[in-house]
Tab-separated table of C-alpha atoms in Angstrom:
chain	number	residue	atom	x	y	z
A	1	MET	CA	166.389	-59.466	161.528
A	2	ASN	CA	167.629	-57.732	158.373
A	3	ALA	CA	164.285	-56.367	157.210
A	4	THR	CA	164.666	-53.004	155.508
A	5	LEU	CA	162.227	-50.602	153.913
A	6	PRO	CA	162.659	-49.624	150.254
A	7	GLU	CA	164.162	-46.157	149.865
A	8	SER	CA	161.378	-45.379	147.391
A	9	LEU	CA	158.644	-46.131	149.953
A	10	PRO	CA	155.928	-43.448	149.721
A	11	VAL	CA	155.609	-41.553	152.996
A	12	VAL	CA	153.250	-38.674	153.689
A	13	VAL	CA	155.183	-36.196	155.848
A	14	ALA	CA	153.118	-33.324	157.230
A	15	GLY	CA	152.889	-30.920	160.137
A	16	ASP	CA	155.459	-28.979	162.116
A	17	PRO	CA	158.794	-30.891	162.122
A	18	THR	CA	159.580	-29.418	165.551
A	19	SER	CA	156.454	-31.022	167.054
A	20	ARG	CA	156.234	-34.536	168.439
A	21	SER	CA	156.341	-37.191	165.730
A	22	VAL	CA	153.465	-39.567	165.117
A	23	LEU	CA	153.859	-42.598	162.861
A	24	VAL	CA	150.465	-43.530	161.374
A	25	LEU	CA	150.202	-47.106	160.092
A	26	HIS	CA	147.384	-48.232	157.816
A	27	GLY	CA	145.608	-51.556	157.659
A	28	GLY	CA	144.765	-53.884	154.799
A	29	GLY	CA	142.608	-51.304	153.061
A	30	GLY	CA	145.637	-49.168	152.273
A	31	PRO	CA	146.847	-45.685	153.155
A	32	GLN	CA	143.613	-43.921	152.219
A	33	THR	CA	141.879	-45.559	155.190
A	34	VAL	CA	143.993	-43.587	157.669
A	35	ALA	CA	143.885	-40.255	155.831
A	36	PRO	CA	141.432	-38.799	158.402
A	37	ILE	CA	143.840	-39.659	161.228
A	38	VAL	CA	146.663	-37.907	159.405
A	39	GLY	CA	144.484	-34.870	158.781
A	40	HIS	CA	143.391	-34.684	162.406
A	41	LEU	CA	146.907	-34.919	163.842
A	42	VAL	CA	148.728	-32.589	161.419
A	43	PRO	CA	147.850	-29.325	163.238
A	44	THR	CA	149.480	-30.493	166.471
A	45	HIS	CA	152.077	-33.095	165.451
A	46	HIS	CA	154.740	-34.005	162.929
A	47	VAL	CA	153.020	-36.845	161.090
A	48	LEU	CA	154.663	-39.655	159.116
A	49	ALA	CA	152.296	-41.928	157.207
A	50	PRO	CA	154.018	-44.551	155.045
A	51	THR	CA	152.493	-46.940	152.551
A	52	HIS	CA	153.555	-50.414	153.670
A	53	PRO	CA	155.811	-52.248	151.211
A	54	GLY	CA	153.701	-54.209	148.739
A	55	TRP	CA	150.574	-52.092	149.106
A	56	ASP	CA	149.255	-49.905	146.301
A	57	GLY	CA	151.837	-51.183	143.837
A	58	THR	CA	154.900	-50.438	145.965
A	59	PRO	CA	157.801	-52.938	145.993
A	60	ARG	CA	158.069	-55.455	148.838
A	61	PRO	CA	161.615	-56.717	149.488
A	62	GLU	CA	162.009	-60.412	150.282
A	63	SER	CA	163.193	-59.348	153.749
A	64	ILE	CA	159.648	-58.106	154.532
A	65	ALA	CA	157.798	-61.395	154.964
A	66	SER	CA	155.882	-60.855	158.229
A	67	VAL	CA	154.436	-58.220	160.521
A	68	ALA	CA	157.465	-58.706	162.785
A	69	ASP	CA	159.677	-57.818	159.807
A	70	LEU	CA	157.659	-54.672	159.150
A	71	ALA	CA	157.868	-53.660	162.815
A	72	HIS	CA	161.638	-54.135	162.811
A	73	ALA	CA	162.005	-52.164	159.585
A	74	TYR	CA	159.974	-49.227	160.900
A	75	LEU	CA	161.915	-49.162	164.177
A	76	ALA	CA	165.192	-49.249	162.251
A	77	ARG	CA	164.062	-46.350	160.056
A	78	LEU	CA	163.135	-44.286	163.142
A	79	VAL	CA	166.569	-44.976	164.651
A	80	GLU	CA	168.232	-44.087	161.351
A	81	HIS	CA	166.466	-40.713	161.347
A	82	GLY	CA	167.241	-40.059	165.013
A	83	ASP	CA	163.588	-39.958	166.049
A	84	GLN	CA	162.704	-40.178	169.736
A	85	ASP	CA	159.484	-40.374	171.782
A	86	VAL	CA	157.443	-41.263	168.697
A	87	VAL	CA	153.752	-42.080	169.045
A	88	VAL	CA	152.674	-44.955	166.798
A	89	VAL	CA	149.017	-44.968	165.746
A	90	GLY	CA	147.938	-48.098	163.918
A	91	SER	CA	144.641	-49.221	162.428
A	92	SER	CA	143.821	-52.931	161.992
A	93	ILE	CA	147.045	-54.542	160.695
A	94	GLY	CA	148.715	-51.224	161.478
A	95	GLY	CA	147.672	-51.751	165.092
A	96	TRP	CA	149.328	-55.161	165.031
A	97	ILE	CA	152.517	-53.568	163.704
A	98	ALA	CA	152.353	-50.971	166.507
A	99	LEU	CA	152.063	-53.701	169.150
A	100	GLU	CA	154.945	-55.637	167.618
A	101	MET	CA	157.071	-52.481	167.514
A	102	ALA	CA	156.418	-51.908	171.220
A	103	VAL	CA	157.382	-55.492	172.054
A	104	GLN	CA	160.572	-55.321	170.001
A	105	ALA	CA	161.504	-51.905	171.398
A	106	ALA	CA	161.229	-53.229	174.954
A	107	ALA	CA	163.581	-56.097	174.131
A	108	ASP	CA	166.413	-54.194	172.426
A	109	GLU	CA	168.464	-51.367	173.923
A	110	GLN	CA	169.110	-49.805	170.512
A	111	TYR	CA	165.466	-48.731	170.532
A	112	ALA	CA	165.559	-47.117	173.977
A	113	GLY	CA	163.512	-43.919	173.927
A	114	VAL	CA	162.425	-44.281	170.308
A	115	LEU	CA	158.778	-45.014	171.123
A	116	GLY	CA	156.765	-42.798	173.443
A	117	ALA	CA	153.315	-44.392	173.211
A	118	ILE	CA	151.084	-46.516	170.988
A	119	VAL	CA	147.459	-46.138	169.911
A	120	VAL	CA	145.864	-49.282	168.509
A	121	ILE	CA	142.594	-48.858	166.606
A	122	ASP	CA	140.758	-52.168	166.197
A	123	GLY	CA	144.031	-54.012	165.786
A	124	VAL	CA	144.284	-57.619	164.656
A	125	GLY	CA	147.250	-59.900	165.349
A	126	ALA	CA	146.590	-61.580	168.682
A	127	VAL	CA	144.894	-64.922	169.186
A	128	VAL	CA	142.151	-64.552	171.814
A	129	GLU	CA	140.336	-67.678	172.938
A	130	GLY	CA	136.639	-67.525	172.095
A	131	GLU	CA	137.029	-64.367	169.978
A	132	PRO	CA	138.204	-65.440	166.508
A	133	ILE	CA	139.279	-62.911	163.902
A	134	ALA	CA	136.858	-62.819	160.981
A	135	ASP	CA	138.061	-64.726	157.932
A	136	PHE	CA	138.684	-61.691	155.759
A	137	PHE	CA	139.788	-63.731	152.766
A	138	ALA	CA	136.561	-65.741	152.680
A	139	LEU	CA	134.318	-62.657	152.544
A	140	ASP	CA	132.884	-60.979	149.475
A	141	ALA	CA	132.308	-57.221	149.371
A	142	ARG	CA	128.910	-57.476	151.081
A	143	GLY	CA	130.250	-59.789	153.752
A	144	LEU	CA	133.212	-57.525	154.454
A	145	ALA	CA	130.974	-54.481	154.839
A	146	ALA	CA	128.725	-56.455	157.196
A	147	VAL	CA	131.538	-57.346	159.616
A	148	ALA	CA	133.588	-54.167	159.307
A	149	TRP	CA	130.988	-51.383	159.446
A	150	HIS	CA	128.302	-50.305	161.883
A	151	ASP	CA	126.373	-49.194	158.801
A	152	PRO	CA	127.177	-51.830	156.154
A	153	GLU	CA	125.520	-49.835	153.363
A	154	ARG	CA	127.921	-46.990	153.989
A	155	GLY	CA	130.932	-49.289	153.832
A	156	TYR	CA	129.884	-51.400	150.861
A	157	LEU	CA	132.018	-50.914	147.755
A	158	ASP	CA	130.401	-52.410	144.653
A	159	PRO	CA	133.121	-54.358	142.793
A	160	ALA	CA	131.215	-53.819	139.550
A	161	ARG	CA	132.036	-50.115	139.789
A	162	PHE	CA	135.801	-50.668	140.074
A	163	THR	CA	138.066	-49.815	137.180
A	164	ASP	CA	140.476	-52.498	135.996
A	165	GLU	CA	143.274	-50.579	137.719
A	166	GLN	CA	141.391	-50.388	141.027
A	167	ARG	CA	140.568	-54.090	140.824
A	168	ALA	CA	144.220	-54.958	140.177
A	169	VAL	CA	145.391	-52.856	143.145
A	170	GLN	CA	142.810	-54.451	145.437
A	171	GLN	CA	143.856	-57.957	144.383
A	172	SER	CA	147.543	-57.112	144.797
A	173	ASN	CA	146.916	-55.613	148.244
A	174	GLY	CA	145.081	-58.768	149.281
A	175	GLN	CA	147.975	-60.939	148.127
A	176	THR	CA	150.457	-58.778	150.050
A	177	MET	CA	148.271	-58.904	153.167
A	178	ALA	CA	148.130	-62.693	152.984
A	179	ALA	CA	151.895	-62.901	152.525
A	180	VAL	CA	152.771	-60.550	155.390
A	181	ALA	CA	149.944	-61.038	157.905
A	182	GLY	CA	148.988	-64.602	156.996
A	183	ARG	CA	145.504	-65.752	156.087
A	184	ARG	CA	144.581	-65.903	159.781
A	185	MET	CA	145.922	-62.373	160.355
A	186	SER	CA	147.394	-63.390	163.698
A	187	ASP	CA	150.463	-64.558	165.594
A	188	PRO	CA	149.770	-67.131	168.343
A	189	THR	CA	152.739	-65.811	170.355
A	190	LEU	CA	151.732	-62.140	170.375
A	191	LEU	CA	149.245	-62.028	173.270
A	192	ALA	CA	151.711	-63.449	175.796
A	193	ARG	CA	154.526	-61.196	174.566
A	194	LEU	CA	152.476	-58.045	175.155
A	195	ALA	CA	153.333	-58.220	178.867
A	196	SER	CA	156.738	-56.779	177.976
A	197	VAL	CA	155.375	-53.505	176.516
A	198	GLU	CA	156.839	-50.556	178.420
A	199	VAL	CA	155.171	-47.527	176.800
A	200	PRO	CA	151.687	-46.107	177.458
A	201	ALA	CA	149.070	-47.763	175.272
A	202	LEU	CA	145.531	-46.898	174.225
A	203	MET	CA	143.169	-49.340	172.549
A	204	VAL	CA	140.293	-47.716	170.627
A	205	TRP	CA	137.549	-50.053	169.420
A	206	GLY	CA	134.391	-49.691	167.382
A	207	ALA	CA	131.471	-51.098	169.353
A	208	SER	CA	130.063	-52.748	166.216
A	209	ASP	CA	133.323	-54.267	164.971
A	210	ARG	CA	132.834	-57.896	163.989
A	211	VAL	CA	136.260	-58.344	162.411
A	212	VAL	CA	137.723	-58.238	165.905
A	213	THR	CA	135.068	-57.667	168.546
A	214	PRO	CA	135.260	-55.258	171.498
A	215	ALA	CA	135.688	-58.327	173.724
A	216	TYR	CA	138.752	-59.218	171.678
A	217	GLY	CA	140.026	-55.666	172.087
A	218	ARG	CA	139.535	-55.723	175.840
A	219	ALA	CA	141.523	-58.963	176.043
A	220	VAL	CA	144.380	-57.385	174.097
A	221	ALA	CA	144.266	-54.282	176.308
A	222	SER	CA	144.347	-56.471	179.426
A	223	ALA	CA	147.523	-58.118	178.156
A	224	VAL	CA	149.384	-54.781	177.876
A	225	PRO	CA	150.521	-53.363	181.233
A	226	GLY	CA	148.538	-50.237	182.076
A	227	ALA	CA	146.766	-50.051	178.722
A	228	GLU	CA	143.594	-47.996	178.421
A	229	PHE	CA	140.545	-49.165	176.461
A	230	VAL	CA	137.888	-46.939	174.892
A	231	GLU	CA	134.864	-48.204	172.971
A	232	VAL	CA	133.420	-45.976	170.241
A	233	ALA	CA	129.655	-46.214	169.754
A	234	ALA	CA	128.036	-46.540	166.322
A	235	ALA	CA	131.302	-47.562	164.663
A	236	GLY	CA	132.866	-50.716	163.319
A	237	HIS	CA	136.412	-51.699	162.370
A	238	LEU	CA	137.337	-48.184	161.232
A	239	PRO	CA	135.849	-45.853	163.864
A	240	HIS	CA	137.846	-42.915	162.540
A	241	LEU	CA	135.786	-43.184	159.344
A	242	GLU	CA	132.361	-43.841	160.863
A	243	ALA	CA	132.548	-41.825	164.082
A	244	PRO	CA	135.544	-39.486	163.764
A	245	GLU	CA	134.609	-36.997	166.481
A	246	ALA	CA	134.124	-39.766	169.061
A	247	THR	CA	137.417	-41.304	167.959
A	248	TRP	CA	139.287	-38.021	168.412
A	249	ALA	CA	137.609	-37.624	171.814
A	250	ALA	CA	139.258	-40.916	172.798
A	251	ILE	CA	142.677	-40.248	171.291
A	252	ASP	CA	143.305	-36.571	171.996
A	253	PRO	CA	143.212	-36.686	175.837
A	254	PHE	CA	145.535	-39.704	175.790
A	255	LEU	CA	148.055	-37.919	173.568
A	256	SER	CA	147.941	-34.856	175.791
A	257	ARG	CA	148.869	-36.974	178.831
A	258	VAL	CA	151.645	-39.210	177.492
């Protein structure tokens, strides 16, 4: 792979640079959806939170055409910067990227020691028999809120209230997501490849998620050697937005152990 990240890629860098690094990867909704994770981890970690190429108006090189390409590009950037023992925390598509990074790191000696652990929050990407991923691209705003949130009214964003600029960014993000993740938001080979993951893994899942159900999450966790699974009550696809304290209660003890 020759996938590379644009040098101009926006990256939030925060926290003590002498602390352990955490790479926070957002999902289809863009970087603002993981802002609470960044804010929670900054006091105790050195946090890196990039905007994926093609999201929020950023350039996407032709070499970034899949989640596997993104995973390779992020691993290469960590190697370039000399980072070691990095924790990758990914939400939704970001969780898929985290899984793919762990698989690639296990297969290539140049990445030895780069990753220390992964935390996947309601990640998509795998194909689980009997637990299909919701067809995101077929849903309107009401339908998306219904599958993604425990409280759909809280998650509903009225398109009529969007500015032209916000509407353009949302449409562009959707096009990038389709190009990189595919309209099915999955890779049929991923589930079987997860057996090669060598770093500690935590799967955090909203109990009310209907984009990828808790049963889907448990199947993914079962495919990763030694992975832990924690279900967050009263939360959907973004538990860190709906039930932040319960989400931190799942993540913090894991990070203190690994």
